[in-house]
C-alpha cells in the first residue's frame, strides 16, 4: 500500500509542477496581444497600467463604413496591441476642403485638426485627468459628400463601426470637428446626444433648431464650442445661438463658448492645440472629465 502511494505521488507531483510553470498564452495574454478587432472580452495584464510615452500611430484605412464614408484615419495608442484594456474614442470630423473618396484622397483627412497634430507628432500620447492616465483612439473619417440628410447617420455609423472593430470604452465617446465637421458635431449631438460623453464643435457650420437643442440639454451633454468672432466663412452667431439656446434650458453643465475676437475662419488651430487651456485644461482634458453612464 505504501509503495502504491509513493508511486502515485511520483506521478502527480511532476504534473503539478509542470502546470504551475506553464504560461497560458491565450488571445488576451500579453504574450499574444489582441489585434484590432476587440472581439475578446478584456482581461487585466501587466501592460494595461503602463503609461503611454510614444506618439500614437496613425494610418489611413480604406473601407466602406457606409455609402458616404469610404475610409478614415486611424490613430491608436502605441501600446494598443500589447494591452487588453478599452480606450476613450475621439471622432474628429474634417471640413469641406477635405472631402474625398476615402482611398486615393484619404491623405487629405490627415491634413487638418487632430489628425494633423497626430501626423506631425504633436498630439500627446497621454493625458492625466483626476489623477488617472488616458490615451485616445482617434478616428478621423473622410466624408465623400456633405449631405445634410445623412449627417447624423454618418457619424453614428462611424462610431458603431469603431466600437465593433476596436476596444472602445463606450462610456467615453467624444465628437469634435471643424467648420463642416463642427456642423456635423452639432447635428449629431442633436440626434444621438445620449450616446456620447461630450462634444467640442469648432466654428460649426450649422445653426440650432429647438428640437436638437432640447435633445442636447435633456441628455445633459457637456458642450465646449469654439469660434472666431470675425469668421467670414461661418458666422459666429451659429455657435453663440447654440450655446445660448442650450443654456436657456438650464442643463446641469452649462454649455461653454470660447469666442476669440479675431482669427478668421481658422479657430481649429488654437482650439485643438494641447497647449491651449482654460481653467488649466485643454480640450482633451476637459472631455475626459465626463463619462456617459450606460
Short mmCIF file of C-alpha atoms in Angstrom, two decimals:
data_model
loop_
_atom_site.label_atom_id
_atom_site.label_comp_id
_atom_site.label_asym_id
_atom_site.label_seq_id
_atom_site.Cartn_x
_atom_site.Cartn_y
_atom_site.Cartn_z
CA UNK A 1 0.00 0.00 0.00
CA UNK A 2 2.80 2.40 0.99
CA UNK A 3 4.61 1.58 -2.23
CA UNK A 4 1.45 2.31 -4.22
CA UNK A 5 1.13 5.73 -2.56
CA UNK A 6 4.77 6.52 -3.34
CA UNK A 7 4.24 5.63 -6.99
CA UNK A 8 1.13 7.81 -7.15
CA UNK A 9 2.96 10.80 -5.65
CA UNK A 10 5.81 10.35 -8.13
CA UNK A 11 3.30 10.59 -10.95
CA UNK A 12 1.29 13.51 -9.58
CA UNK A 13 4.00 15.90 -8.36
CA UNK A 14 5.71 16.47 -11.74
CA UNK A 15 2.33 17.17 -13.32
CA UNK A 16 1.58 19.78 -10.64
CA UNK A 17 4.97 21.43 -11.08
CA UNK A 18 4.67 21.48 -14.86
CA UNK A 19 1.20 23.02 -14.66
CA UNK A 20 2.24 25.84 -12.29
CA UNK A 21 5.18 26.81 -14.52
CA UNK A 22 3.22 26.84 -17.78
CA UNK A 23 2.44 30.24 -19.35
CA UNK A 24 -1.14 30.38 -20.52
CA UNK A 25 -0.76 32.16 -23.87
CA UNK A 26 -4.38 32.97 -24.63
CA UNK A 27 -5.86 35.51 -27.02
CA UNK A 28 -5.81 38.08 -24.20
CA UNK A 29 -2.38 37.22 -22.78
CA UNK A 30 0.31 39.93 -23.02
CA UNK A 31 2.49 37.39 -24.79
CA UNK A 32 -0.09 37.12 -27.55
CA UNK A 33 -1.63 40.59 -27.93
CA UNK A 34 -5.13 41.05 -29.21
CA UNK A 35 -5.45 42.68 -32.59
CA UNK A 36 -7.78 45.49 -33.59
CA UNK A 37 -10.99 43.53 -33.63
CA UNK A 38 -11.73 43.86 -29.93
CA UNK A 39 -13.94 40.77 -30.07
CA UNK A 40 -12.44 39.16 -26.95
CA UNK A 41 -13.50 40.41 -23.51
CA UNK A 42 -10.70 42.43 -21.91
CA UNK A 43 -8.73 40.96 -19.05
CA UNK A 44 -6.06 42.51 -16.89
CA UNK A 45 -2.44 42.19 -17.87
CA UNK A 46 0.76 43.96 -16.90
CA UNK A 47 0.68 46.25 -19.93
CA UNK A 48 -2.68 47.79 -19.05
CA UNK A 49 -1.15 50.03 -16.41
CA UNK A 50 1.81 51.21 -18.46
CA UNK A 51 1.57 54.93 -19.27
CA UNK A 52 1.93 55.74 -22.97
CA UNK A 53 5.06 57.76 -23.76
CA UNK A 54 5.35 57.33 -27.53
CA UNK A 55 3.15 59.21 -30.03
CA UNK A 56 0.01 57.46 -31.29
CA UNK A 57 0.38 55.56 -34.53
CA UNK A 58 -1.79 56.85 -37.40
CA UNK A 59 -2.55 55.27 -40.74
CA UNK A 60 -5.19 55.51 -43.42
CA UNK A 61 -7.80 52.76 -43.60
CA UNK A 62 -9.78 52.38 -46.83
CA UNK A 63 -13.06 50.62 -46.13
CA UNK A 64 -16.71 51.35 -46.79
CA UNK A 65 -18.05 52.32 -43.39
CA UNK A 66 -21.23 53.34 -45.19
CA UNK A 67 -22.19 54.87 -48.52
CA UNK A 68 -20.76 58.26 -47.58
CA UNK A 69 -17.60 57.21 -45.73
CA UNK A 70 -15.05 55.28 -47.79
CA UNK A 71 -12.18 55.43 -45.34
CA UNK A 72 -10.72 57.07 -42.26
CA UNK A 73 -7.51 57.95 -40.50
CA UNK A 74 -6.93 55.56 -37.61
CA UNK A 75 -4.72 56.61 -34.69
CA UNK A 76 -4.08 54.05 -31.98
CA UNK A 77 -2.02 54.34 -28.79
CA UNK A 78 1.48 52.98 -29.41
CA UNK A 79 0.94 50.11 -26.97
CA UNK A 80 -2.56 49.24 -28.17
CA UNK A 81 -1.62 45.77 -29.42
CA UNK A 82 0.06 44.92 -26.11
CA UNK A 83 -2.92 45.75 -23.91
CA UNK A 84 -6.38 44.38 -23.38
CA UNK A 85 -7.97 47.49 -21.91
CA UNK A 86 -10.57 49.73 -23.51
CA UNK A 87 -9.79 53.29 -24.61
CA UNK A 88 -11.65 56.60 -24.92
CA UNK A 89 -12.74 57.29 -28.51
CA UNK A 90 -12.45 60.69 -30.15
CA UNK A 91 -14.14 61.05 -33.53
CA UNK A 92 -12.86 64.17 -35.29
CA UNK A 93 -14.56 65.37 -38.48
CA UNK A 94 -12.82 67.47 -41.11
CA UNK A 95 -14.05 70.48 -43.08
CA UNK A 96 -15.45 70.74 -46.60
CA UNK A 97 -11.96 71.15 -48.07
CA UNK A 98 -11.06 67.61 -47.05
CA UNK A 99 -13.98 65.78 -48.68
CA UNK A 100 -12.81 62.71 -50.57
CA UNK A 101 -13.26 59.13 -51.67
CA UNK A 102 -11.58 57.53 -48.64
CA UNK A 103 -8.95 55.97 -50.88
CA UNK A 104 -6.75 57.99 -53.23
CA UNK A 105 -7.81 61.20 -51.46
CA UNK A 106 -7.65 59.85 -47.92
CA UNK A 107 -4.41 61.71 -47.16
CA UNK A 108 -6.48 64.93 -47.05
CA UNK A 109 -8.19 63.76 -43.86
CA UNK A 110 -4.79 63.77 -42.14
CA UNK A 111 -4.01 67.36 -43.07
CA UNK A 112 -6.22 69.21 -40.61
CA UNK A 113 -7.32 69.26 -36.99
CA UNK A 114 -6.46 66.46 -34.59
CA UNK A 115 -5.32 64.13 -37.38
CA UNK A 116 -2.76 66.76 -38.45
CA UNK A 117 -1.47 67.03 -34.88
CA UNK A 118 -1.02 63.27 -34.78
CA UNK A 119 0.63 63.24 -38.20
CA UNK A 120 3.10 65.90 -37.02
CA UNK A 121 3.76 64.04 -33.73
CA UNK A 122 2.27 66.93 -31.73
CA UNK A 123 -0.59 65.03 -30.10
CA UNK A 124 0.19 63.94 -26.52
CA UNK A 125 0.34 60.17 -26.00
CA UNK A 126 -1.15 60.51 -22.52
CA UNK A 127 -3.49 62.82 -20.63
CA UNK A 128 -3.84 62.97 -16.85
CA UNK A 129 -7.31 63.79 -15.56
CA UNK A 130 -8.35 63.36 -11.94
CA UNK A 131 -5.07 61.53 -11.29
CA UNK A 132 -5.85 58.93 -13.96
CA UNK A 133 -3.98 58.32 -17.23
CA UNK A 134 -5.83 58.23 -20.54
CA UNK A 135 -4.83 57.70 -24.16
CA UNK A 136 -7.25 58.20 -27.03
CA UNK A 137 -8.17 56.14 -30.01
CA UNK A 138 -8.72 58.88 -32.61
CA UNK A 139 -10.79 58.19 -35.72
CA UNK A 140 -10.96 60.85 -38.45
CA UNK A 141 -13.45 59.72 -41.12
CA UNK A 142 -13.29 61.10 -44.65
CA UNK A 143 -16.72 62.20 -45.82
CA UNK A 144 -17.47 61.84 -49.53
CA UNK A 145 -20.29 64.38 -49.83
CA UNK A 146 -21.81 66.91 -47.46
CA UNK A 147 -25.34 65.56 -47.48
CA UNK A 148 -27.48 67.29 -44.84
CA UNK A 149 -29.86 64.33 -44.73
CA UNK A 150 -27.17 61.83 -43.67
CA UNK A 151 -25.03 63.89 -41.29
CA UNK A 152 -26.15 62.25 -38.04
CA UNK A 153 -26.24 58.78 -39.61
CA UNK A 154 -22.70 59.16 -40.98
CA UNK A 155 -21.24 59.96 -37.58
CA UNK A 156 -23.31 57.30 -35.85
CA UNK A 157 -22.25 54.65 -38.38
CA UNK A 158 -18.60 55.61 -37.83
CA UNK A 159 -18.97 55.27 -34.06
CA UNK A 160 -20.72 51.90 -34.38
CA UNK A 161 -18.00 50.69 -36.74
CA UNK A 162 -15.28 51.79 -34.33
CA UNK A 163 -16.94 50.07 -31.37
CA UNK A 164 -17.15 46.83 -33.34
CA UNK A 165 -13.54 46.99 -34.53
CA UNK A 166 -11.59 48.45 -31.62
CA UNK A 167 -11.56 48.16 -27.84
CA UNK A 168 -13.60 51.26 -27.02
CA UNK A 169 -14.65 52.45 -23.59
CA UNK A 170 -18.25 53.18 -24.56
CA UNK A 171 -18.72 55.46 -21.57
CA UNK A 172 -16.06 57.77 -23.05
CA UNK A 173 -17.00 58.59 -26.64
CA UNK A 174 -16.36 62.19 -27.75
CA UNK A 175 -17.06 64.03 -31.00
CA UNK A 176 -15.42 67.14 -32.40
CA UNK A 177 -14.89 68.70 -35.79
CA UNK A 178 -14.19 71.92 -37.64
CA UNK A 179 -16.33 74.02 -39.97
CA UNK A 180 -18.38 71.41 -41.84
CA UNK A 181 -17.22 68.91 -39.22
CA UNK A 182 -18.25 71.29 -36.47
CA UNK A 183 -21.71 71.35 -38.03
CA UNK A 184 -21.67 67.56 -38.14
CA UNK A 185 -20.81 67.59 -34.44
CA UNK A 186 -23.76 69.81 -33.53
CA UNK A 187 -26.22 67.89 -35.68
CA UNK A 188 -25.03 64.50 -34.48
CA UNK A 189 -25.35 65.56 -30.86
CA UNK A 190 -28.80 66.94 -31.59
CA UNK A 191 -29.86 63.45 -32.67
CA UNK A 192 -27.76 60.99 -30.65
CA UNK A 193 -26.74 63.01 -27.57
CA UNK A 194 -27.34 60.11 -25.20
CA UNK A 195 -24.67 58.01 -26.93
CA UNK A 196 -21.71 60.29 -26.28
CA UNK A 197 -19.97 61.86 -23.28
CA UNK A 198 -19.11 65.37 -24.58
CA UNK A 199 -18.73 67.41 -27.77
CA UNK A 200 -16.38 70.18 -28.91
CA UNK A 201 -17.68 71.80 -32.13
CA UNK A 202 -15.27 74.28 -33.75
CA UNK A 203 -16.62 77.08 -35.98
CA UNK A 204 -19.52 74.74 -36.67
CA UNK A 205 -21.38 75.22 -39.96
CA UNK A 206 -24.82 74.53 -38.53
CA UNK A 207 -27.47 76.66 -36.90
CA UNK A 208 -29.55 75.41 -33.98
CA UNK A 209 -33.14 74.24 -34.05
CA UNK A 210 -35.27 73.85 -30.98
CA UNK A 211 -35.64 70.09 -31.25
CA UNK A 212 -31.89 69.42 -31.40
CA UNK A 213 -31.18 71.95 -28.68
CA UNK A 214 -33.68 70.19 -26.42
CA UNK A 215 -32.12 66.78 -27.17
CA UNK A 216 -28.67 68.04 -26.13
CA UNK A 217 -29.94 69.76 -22.98
CA UNK A 218 -32.14 66.85 -21.90
CA UNK A 219 -29.24 64.42 -22.33
CA UNK A 220 -27.12 66.66 -20.04
CA UNK A 221 -24.42 66.57 -22.71
CA UNK A 222 -21.38 68.76 -21.92
CA UNK A 223 -20.53 71.21 -24.72
CA UNK A 224 -17.46 73.33 -25.33
CA UNK A 225 -17.74 75.31 -28.58
CA UNK A 226 -15.06 77.46 -30.23
CA UNK A 227 -15.34 80.25 -32.80
CA UNK A 228 -13.63 83.42 -34.02
CA UNK A 229 -15.98 86.38 -33.91
CA UNK A 230 -14.66 87.76 -37.22
CA UNK A 231 -15.18 84.46 -39.08
CA UNK A 232 -16.21 85.44 -42.61
CA UNK A 233 -16.95 81.88 -43.75
CA UNK A 234 -19.16 80.51 -40.97
CA UNK A 235 -20.87 83.15 -38.86
CA UNK A 236 -20.02 83.08 -35.15
CA UNK A 237 -23.74 83.51 -34.48
CA UNK A 238 -24.07 79.76 -35.13
CA UNK A 239 -22.03 78.91 -32.04
CA UNK A 240 -23.48 81.77 -29.99
CA UNK A 241 -27.04 80.69 -30.69
CA UNK A 242 -26.44 77.01 -30.00
CA UNK A 243 -24.85 77.77 -26.65
CA UNK A 244 -27.37 80.38 -25.56
CA UNK A 245 -30.35 78.20 -26.51
CA UNK A 246 -28.93 75.17 -24.69
CA UNK A 247 -28.22 77.21 -21.58
CA UNK A 248 -31.70 78.70 -21.66
CA UNK A 249 -32.95 75.19 -20.80
CA UNK A 250 -30.78 75.15 -17.65
CA UNK A 251 -28.74 71.98 -18.19
CA UNK A 252 -26.75 70.87 -15.13
CA UNK A 253 -23.49 71.50 -17.01
CA UNK A 254 -23.65 74.84 -18.79
CA UNK A 255 -22.59 74.84 -22.44
CA UNK A 256 -19.36 76.79 -22.93
CA UNK A 257 -18.30 79.06 -25.76
CA UNK A 258 -14.78 80.31 -26.33
CA UNK A 259 -15.09 83.27 -28.67
CA UNK A 260 -11.88 84.84 -29.90
CA UNK A 261 -12.22 88.33 -31.39
CA UNK A 262 -10.02 87.68 -34.42
CA UNK A 263 -8.57 84.84 -36.44
CA UNK A 264 -10.97 84.49 -39.35
CA UNK A 265 -12.28 81.03 -40.13
CA UNK A 266 -9.38 79.13 -38.56
CA UNK A 267 -10.46 78.59 -34.97
CA UNK A 268 -9.27 74.97 -35.03
CA UNK A 269 -5.54 75.55 -34.82
CA UNK A 270 -5.91 77.16 -31.41
CA UNK A 271 -8.85 75.04 -30.21
CA UNK A 272 -7.19 71.70 -30.91
CA UNK A 273 -3.76 72.73 -29.63
CA UNK A 274 -2.89 70.77 -26.48
CA UNK A 275 -1.17 73.96 -25.27
CA UNK A 276 -4.39 76.00 -25.28
CA UNK A 277 -6.01 75.72 -21.85
CA UNK A 278 -8.83 77.26 -19.90
CA UNK A 279 -9.20 76.50 -16.20
CA UNK A 280 -5.94 74.60 -16.60
CA UNK A 281 -7.50 72.13 -19.08
CA UNK A 282 -7.13 71.75 -22.81
CA UNK A 283 -9.98 70.43 -24.95
CA UNK A 284 -8.99 66.80 -24.43
CA UNK A 285 -8.60 67.03 -20.66
CA UNK A 286 -11.94 68.82 -20.49
CA UNK A 287 -13.59 65.98 -22.42
CA UNK A 288 -12.11 63.29 -20.22
CA UNK A 289 -13.81 64.75 -17.15
CA UNK A 290 -17.07 63.39 -18.50
CA UNK A 291 -18.46 59.92 -18.97
CA UNK A 292 -21.75 58.68 -20.38
CA UNK A 293 -23.42 56.30 -17.97
CA UNK A 294 -24.85 53.37 -19.91
#
